[in-house]
Coordinates of C-alpha atoms (C1' of nucleotides) in Angstrom, one line a residue:
Chain A
X6 CA 22.8 8.2 -1.6
X7 CA 19.9 8.8 -3.7
X8 CA 17.4 5.9 -4.4
X9 CA 15.4 4.1 -1.8
X10 CA 16.2 7.4 0.9
X11 CA 14.7 10.3 -0.9
X12 CA 12.0 7.9 -2.4
X13 CA 10.7 7.5 1.5
X14 CA 10.9 11.8 1.3
X15 CA 9.3 12.2 -1.5
X16 CA 6.2 9.7 -0.2
X17 CA 4.6 12.8 0.6
X18 CA 4.9 15.0 -1.7
X19 CA 3.6 12.7 -4.4
X20 CA 2.1 14.3 -6.9
X21 CA -1.0 12.8 -7.8
X22 CA -3.6 13.3 -11.1
X23 CA -6.0 11.7 -12.0
X24 CA -6.1 10.7 -16.2
X25 CA -10.4 10.4 -17.0
X26 CA -10.3 9.0 -13.7
X27 CA -8.8 5.5 -14.8
X28 CA -4.8 6.4 -13.5
X29 CA -2.6 8.8 -11.6
X30 CA 0.6 10.0 -11.9
X31 CA 3.6 10.5 -9.2
X32 CA 6.3 12.5 -10.1
X33 CA 9.8 11.4 -8.7
X34 CA 13.0 13.1 -8.0
X35 CA 15.7 12.4 -9.9
X36 CA 20.4 13.6 -9.4
X37 CA 21.5 16.3 -11.2
X38 CA 23.6 13.7 -13.6
X39 CA 21.0 11.6 -14.3
X40 CA 20.2 11.0 -18.3
X41 CA 16.5 9.0 -19.4
X42 CA 17.9 8.9 -21.7
X43 CA 21.3 7.0 -21.9
X44 CA 20.2 5.0 -18.5
X45 CA 17.3 3.1 -20.3
X46 CA 19.6 2.6 -23.6
X47 CA 22.0 1.4 -21.6
X48 CA 22.5 -2.0 -22.4
X49 CA 19.2 -4.0 -24.6
X50 CA 17.4 -4.8 -20.8
X51 CA 14.9 -2.2 -22.1
X52 CA 14.0 -4.2 -25.1
X53 CA 13.4 -7.0 -23.5
X54 CA 9.2 -7.6 -21.8
X55 CA 8.3 -6.8 -19.5
X56 CA 10.1 -3.4 -20.5
X57 CA 9.2 -1.6 -23.3
X58 CA 10.8 1.2 -25.0
X59 CA 9.6 4.1 -26.5
X60 CA 12.0 6.0 -27.5
X61 CA 9.8 8.6 -29.7
X62 CA 7.6 9.5 -27.4
X63 CA 11.0 9.0 -24.8
X64 CA 8.3 6.5 -22.5
X65 CA 10.2 3.4 -20.6
X66 CA 7.0 0.8 -19.4
X67 CA 7.4 -1.6 -16.6
X68 CA 5.4 -4.5 -14.9
X69 CA 6.3 -3.8 -11.3
X70 CA 4.9 -7.1 -8.8
X71 CA 4.1 -6.3 -5.6
X72 CA 5.3 -9.1 -3.2
X73 CA 3.2 -8.6 -1.5
X74 CA -0.7 -9.0 -2.4
X75 CA 1.4 -11.1 -5.4
X76 CA -0.4 -8.0 -7.5
X77 CA 1.1 -7.1 -10.7
X78 CA 0.6 -3.4 -12.4
X79 CA 1.9 -1.1 -16.0
X80 CA 3.9 1.6 -15.0
X81 CA 4.5 4.0 -17.8
X82 CA 7.4 6.5 -17.6
X83 CA 8.5 9.0 -18.9
X84 CA 11.4 12.2 -18.1
X85 CA 10.5 16.3 -16.8
X86 CA 13.8 17.1 -16.7
X87 CA 14.8 17.4 -13.3
X88 CA 12.5 14.7 -12.6
X89 CA 10.4 11.5 -13.4
X90 CA 6.9 10.9 -14.1
X91 CA 5.3 7.5 -13.5
X92 CA 2.0 6.7 -14.7
X93 CA -0.1 4.1 -12.9
X94 CA -2.8 2.7 -13.2
X95 CA -5.9 3.9 -10.4
X96 CA -5.7 1.1 -8.0
X97 CA -4.3 -0.2 -4.8
X98 CA -0.7 -0.6 -5.0
X99 CA 2.2 -0.6 -2.1
X100 CA 3.2 2.9 -4.5
X101 CA 6.3 3.1 -1.9
X102 CA 7.3 -0.2 -2.9
X103 CA 7.2 0.7 -6.3
X104 CA 9.4 4.4 -6.0
X105 CA 11.8 2.5 -4.9
X106 CA 11.4 -0.5 -7.6
X107 CA 11.7 2.7 -10.4
X108 CA 15.0 4.3 -8.1
X109 CA 16.1 0.4 -8.5
X110 CA 16.2 0.1 -12.0
X111 CA 17.7 3.1 -12.9
X112 CA 20.2 3.5 -10.5
X113 CA 18.8 6.8 -9.0
X114 CA 21.5 5.8 -5.9
X115 CA 24.5 5.9 -8.2
X116 CA 26.7 7.1 -7.3
X117 CA 29.3 7.9 -11.1
X118 CA 31.2 10.7 -8.7
X119 CA 34.4 8.9 -8.6
X120 CA 33.6 7.1 -12.6
X121 CA 33.1 10.5 -13.7
X122 CA 36.6 12.0 -12.5
X123 CA 38.6 8.9 -13.2
X124 CA 37.6 9.1 -17.3
X125 CA 38.2 12.6 -17.6
X126 CA 41.2 13.0 -18.8
X127 CA 40.9 10.3 -20.2
X128 CA 40.1 10.9 -25.1
X129 CA 37.4 9.1 -26.5
X130 CA 35.8 9.1 -22.5
X131 CA 34.7 12.7 -21.9
X132 CA 31.2 12.1 -23.5
X133 CA 30.8 9.7 -20.7
X134 CA 30.6 12.5 -18.4
X135 CA 28.7 15.6 -19.8
X136 CA 26.1 12.8 -21.1
X137 CA 25.3 12.3 -17.5
X138 CA 25.9 7.8 -20.0
X139 CA 26.7 5.0 -16.2
X140 CA 23.8 4.1 -15.2
X141 CA 22.5 0.6 -16.4
X142 CA 19.6 -0.3 -16.1
X143 CA 18.4 -3.3 -13.9
X144 CA 15.5 -5.1 -13.5
X145 CA 13.9 -5.0 -9.9
X146 CA 15.7 -7.8 -8.9
X147 CA 18.1 -9.7 -8.3
X148 CA 16.2 -13.1 -9.7
X149 CA 15.4 -11.7 -13.2
X150 CA 18.4 -10.0 -14.0
X151 CA 20.2 -13.2 -13.1
X152 CA 17.1 -15.1 -15.3
X153 CA 18.0 -12.5 -18.4
X154 CA 22.3 -12.5 -17.8
X155 CA 21.3 -17.0 -18.3
X156 CA 18.8 -16.1 -20.9
X157 CA 21.8 -14.4 -23.1
X158 CA 24.5 -16.9 -22.6
X159 CA 25.3 -19.0 -26.1
X160 CA 22.6 -17.4 -28.0
X161 CA 21.7 -15.0 -30.8
X162 CA 19.9 -11.7 -29.6
X163 CA 16.9 -13.2 -31.0
X164 CA 17.2 -15.9 -29.3
X165 CA 17.0 -13.8 -25.9
X166 CA 15.0 -12.4 -26.6
X167 CA 12.2 -14.8 -27.7
X168 CA 13.0 -16.7 -24.6
X169 CA 12.6 -13.8 -22.0
X170 CA 9.3 -13.3 -24.3
X171 CA 8.1 -16.7 -23.2
X172 CA 8.5 -16.9 -19.8
X173 CA 7.1 -13.8 -19.8
X174 CA 3.7 -14.4 -21.1
X175 CA 3.6 -17.8 -20.4
X176 CA 3.9 -17.8 -16.9
X177 CA 3.9 -14.1 -15.6
X178 CA 1.8 -12.9 -13.5
X179 CA -1.5 -10.6 -16.0
X180 CA -2.0 -7.3 -14.8
X181 CA -5.6 -5.4 -15.3
X182 CA -4.3 -4.2 -18.8
X183 CA -3.4 -7.3 -20.5
X184 CA 0.2 -7.2 -19.8
X185 CA 3.1 -9.9 -17.6
X186 CA 5.3 -9.1 -15.0
X187 CA 7.7 -11.1 -14.8
X188 CA 7.9 -14.4 -13.7
X189 CA 9.0 -15.3 -10.2
X190 CA 11.1 -17.8 -8.3
X191 CA 7.3 -19.8 -7.5
X192 CA 6.4 -20.0 -10.7
X193 CA 9.1 -20.8 -12.4
X194 CA 9.7 -23.9 -9.9
X195 CA 6.4 -25.0 -10.3
X196 CA 6.8 -26.2 -14.5
X197 CA 8.9 -28.6 -15.6
X198 CA 12.4 -29.5 -17.6
X199 CA 10.2 -30.1 -20.7
X200 CA 8.3 -26.6 -20.5
X201 CA 11.8 -25.4 -20.1
X202 CA 12.7 -27.0 -22.8
X203 CA 9.6 -26.7 -24.6
X204 CA 7.5 -23.9 -24.5
X205 CA 9.8 -21.3 -23.3
X206 CA 12.6 -22.8 -26.1
X207 CA 15.3 -22.7 -23.1
X208 CA 17.3 -25.7 -24.7
X209 CA 20.0 -26.8 -22.9
X210 CA 19.6 -24.0 -20.3
X211 CA 16.5 -25.5 -18.8
X212 CA 17.6 -27.9 -16.3
X213 CA 20.2 -24.5 -15.5
X214 CA 16.6 -23.3 -15.4
X215 CA 14.6 -24.9 -13.4
X216 CA 17.8 -25.8 -10.8
X217 CA 17.5 -21.9 -10.4
X218 CA 14.4 -21.4 -9.9
X219 CA 13.9 -24.6 -7.4
X220 CA 16.3 -22.7 -5.1
X221 CA 15.1 -19.5 -5.0
X222 CA 11.8 -20.7 -4.6
X223 CA 13.2 -22.6 -1.7
X224 CA 15.3 -20.0 0.5
X225 CA 18.7 -22.3 -0.4
X226 CA 19.4 -19.1 -2.9
X227 CA 19.0 -15.6 -1.5
X228 CA 19.8 -13.5 -5.2
X229 CA 18.9 -10.6 -3.8
X230 CA 21.1 -10.4 -0.7
X231 CA 23.9 -9.6 -3.7
X232 CA 23.0 -6.7 -4.1
X233 CA 23.8 -5.9 0.6
X234 CA 27.3 -8.4 0.3
X235 CA 30.3 -7.2 1.6
X236 CA 32.2 -9.9 -0.2
X237 CA 35.0 -9.2 -2.6
X238 CA 33.8 -8.9 -6.1
X239 CA 36.1 -11.7 -6.1
X240 CA 34.7 -14.5 -4.1
X241 CA 30.9 -12.5 -5.2
X242 CA 32.1 -13.8 -9.0
X243 CA 32.6 -17.6 -6.6
X244 CA 29.2 -17.4 -5.4
X245 CA 26.9 -16.1 -7.9
X246 CA 29.8 -18.3 -10.7
X247 CA 27.9 -21.5 -8.2
X248 CA 24.7 -21.0 -10.0
X249 CA 24.2 -23.7 -12.5
X250 CA 24.9 -22.1 -16.3
X251 CA 26.4 -18.8 -15.6
X252 CA 29.5 -19.2 -16.2
X253 CA 32.2 -15.3 -16.4
X254 CA 30.8 -13.8 -19.0
X255 CA 27.4 -14.2 -17.3
X256 CA 28.7 -13.9 -13.7
X257 CA 30.5 -11.0 -15.1
X258 CA 27.6 -8.9 -15.8
X259 CA 24.7 -9.3 -13.1
X260 CA 28.3 -8.4 -11.0
X261 CA 28.1 -4.4 -13.4
X262 CA 24.2 -5.1 -12.9
X263 CA 24.7 -5.3 -9.0
X264 CA 27.1 -2.4 -9.7
X265 CA 30.3 -4.0 -9.2
X266 CA 32.3 -3.1 -12.2
X267 CA 35.5 -4.4 -11.7
X268 CA 35.1 -6.7 -14.4
X269 CA 34.9 -6.4 -18.4
X270 CA 32.7 -8.4 -19.2
X271 CA 34.2 -10.2 -22.1
X272 CA 31.6 -11.3 -25.0
X273 CA 32.5 -12.2 -28.4
X274 CA 30.7 -9.0 -29.0
X275 CA 32.3 -7.1 -27.0
X276 CA 35.7 -8.5 -28.0
X277 CA 34.9 -7.5 -31.9
X278 CA 33.8 -4.0 -31.0
X279 CA 37.5 -3.8 -29.1
X280 CA 39.0 -5.2 -31.8
X281 CA 36.9 -2.6 -34.4
X282 CA 37.5 1.0 -32.8
X283 CA 41.5 -0.1 -31.2
X284 CA 42.9 -2.7 -32.6
X285 CA 42.7 -2.0 -36.0
X286 CA 40.3 -4.8 -36.7
X287 CA 42.7 -7.7 -35.6
X288 CA 42.5 -10.5 -32.9
X289 CA 44.2 -10.0 -29.8
X290 CA 43.8 -11.9 -26.4
X291 CA 41.8 -10.6 -23.7
X292 CA 44.6 -10.0 -22.1
X293 CA 44.9 -6.8 -24.7
X294 CA 42.1 -5.7 -23.9
X295 CA 42.7 -6.2 -20.1
X296 CA 45.7 -3.8 -19.9
X297 CA 43.8 -1.6 -22.0
X298 CA 40.9 -0.5 -19.1
X299 CA 43.5 -1.4 -16.9
X300 CA 43.7 2.8 -14.9
X301 CA 40.3 2.4 -14.4
X302 CA 40.8 0.0 -11.5
X303 CA 37.4 -0.5 -9.9
X304 CA 35.3 1.3 -12.8
X305 CA 37.2 -0.5 -16.1
X306 CA 33.8 -2.6 -16.9
X307 CA 31.3 0.3 -16.5
X308 CA 34.7 1.9 -19.5
X309 CA 34.8 0.0 -22.0
X310 CA 30.9 -0.3 -21.8
X311 CA 30.9 2.8 -22.5
X312 CA 33.3 2.8 -24.6
X313 CA 32.0 0.3 -26.3
X314 CA 28.4 1.5 -26.6
X315 CA 29.1 5.2 -27.9
X316 CA 28.2 5.3 -31.2
X317 CA 24.6 3.3 -30.0
X318 CA 23.5 7.5 -29.7
X319 CA 23.3 9.4 -32.8
X320 CA 24.1 13.2 -30.9
X321 CA 26.3 13.7 -27.5
X322 CA 24.6 15.6 -25.0
Chain B
dG5 C1' 10.8 -26.9 -48.5
dC6 C1' 15.3 -29.5 -47.0
dG7 C1' 19.6 -30.1 -45.1
dT8 C1' 23.6 -28.4 -43.8
dC9 C1' 26.6 -25.1 -41.1
dC10 C1' 27.8 -21.7 -38.2
dA11 C1' 27.4 -18.7 -33.8
dG12 C1' 27.1 -18.2 -29.5
dG13 C1' 28.9 -19.4 -23.4
dT14 C1' 28.6 -23.0 -20.3
dC15 C1' 30.0 -27.9 -18.9
dT16 C1' 32.5 -32.1 -18.2
dA17 C1' 36.3 -35.2 -19.2
dC18 C1' 40.9 -35.3 -20.0
dC19 C1' 45.7 -34.2 -19.7
Chain C
dG7 C1' 45.1 -24.8 -15.5
dG8 C1' 44.3 -25.8 -20.1
dT9 C1' 41.7 -27.4 -24.1
dA10 C1' 37.8 -29.8 -26.8
dG11 C1' 34.4 -31.9 -27.3
dA12 C1' 28.8 -31.8 -26.6
dC13 C1' 25.5 -28.8 -25.7
dC14 C1' 21.1 -26.3 -28.1
dT15 C1' 19.1 -23.4 -30.4
dG16 C1' 17.5 -19.9 -35.7
dG17 C1' 19.8 -18.1 -39.5
dA18 C1' 21.9 -18.5 -43.4
dC19 C1' 23.3 -20.5 -47.3
dG20 C1' 22.2 -23.2 -50.8
dC21 C1' 20.9 -26.9 -53.5

DNA sequence: GCGTCCAGGTCTACC
DNA sequence: GGTAGACCTGGACGC
């Protein structure tokens, strides 16, 4: 396992450099089969604030929150071949927590050997292991991923971006350099349903957001506990679906970000991609899609995602 | 510029 | 368990 443990091990080996006395750079070792490029572009999250991706200059920006102090800092993460370099302002911030969060969002502790083994003999998927793809970018908290997933339901990607941007800009903790973190459950719980409707443009989802924020802020619901849950995936899915506004698609999307790939996360886009690639552009039942990926067992959701997003990457590594 | 239609996933009521 | 209609927004399109 990489992630937190390794981050702790590295905590005494920080590589610090002052840049004009304004910022410092911390380095973090990555697993041998980690690809920065394939991870940050693994799905649409890098397009949503507080993520900011610069493909040309190869860095990913994210605004981290220190839960204890309540402060937020903007961090620029870039790849240095075997290491990540994280540039942060030269200010007081819990660096162990920051490194843990970086490991979490980039899935450094994901063990994909079994997945690569499951797909290595499958025509059309060999590139995945070769490119070290398969790590799916996620937010620093499950709560943030849950809210963002709700923002993807029943709307266009542009509306998802709009809602997420409004949440961050109107309710996120500001950083010293003018950026904002994703709002905490407490910050969301302080605004009304009308605020979600009129300011966030969440439409009919507004009461769902208000209810979710209230539950998470009061401690009645603890989305972070799902990361450590021992429940079988079907049971955990049932628990996630108990959140108003979360149906099959949203629950499976969140499970995917929790590291459980049993579900295919079928939405209209994914179905259309499958019809195009494997069914002669003809519509078919979901059961046929499920049958196609059944052989990958607990990895079927990740196998399908990689299969459908193959053409997102210009050249294979 | 305005009106209309459509896509998108979930909830609720009903069978 | 399956199905139909409502929910709401932004984009596309026609006028």
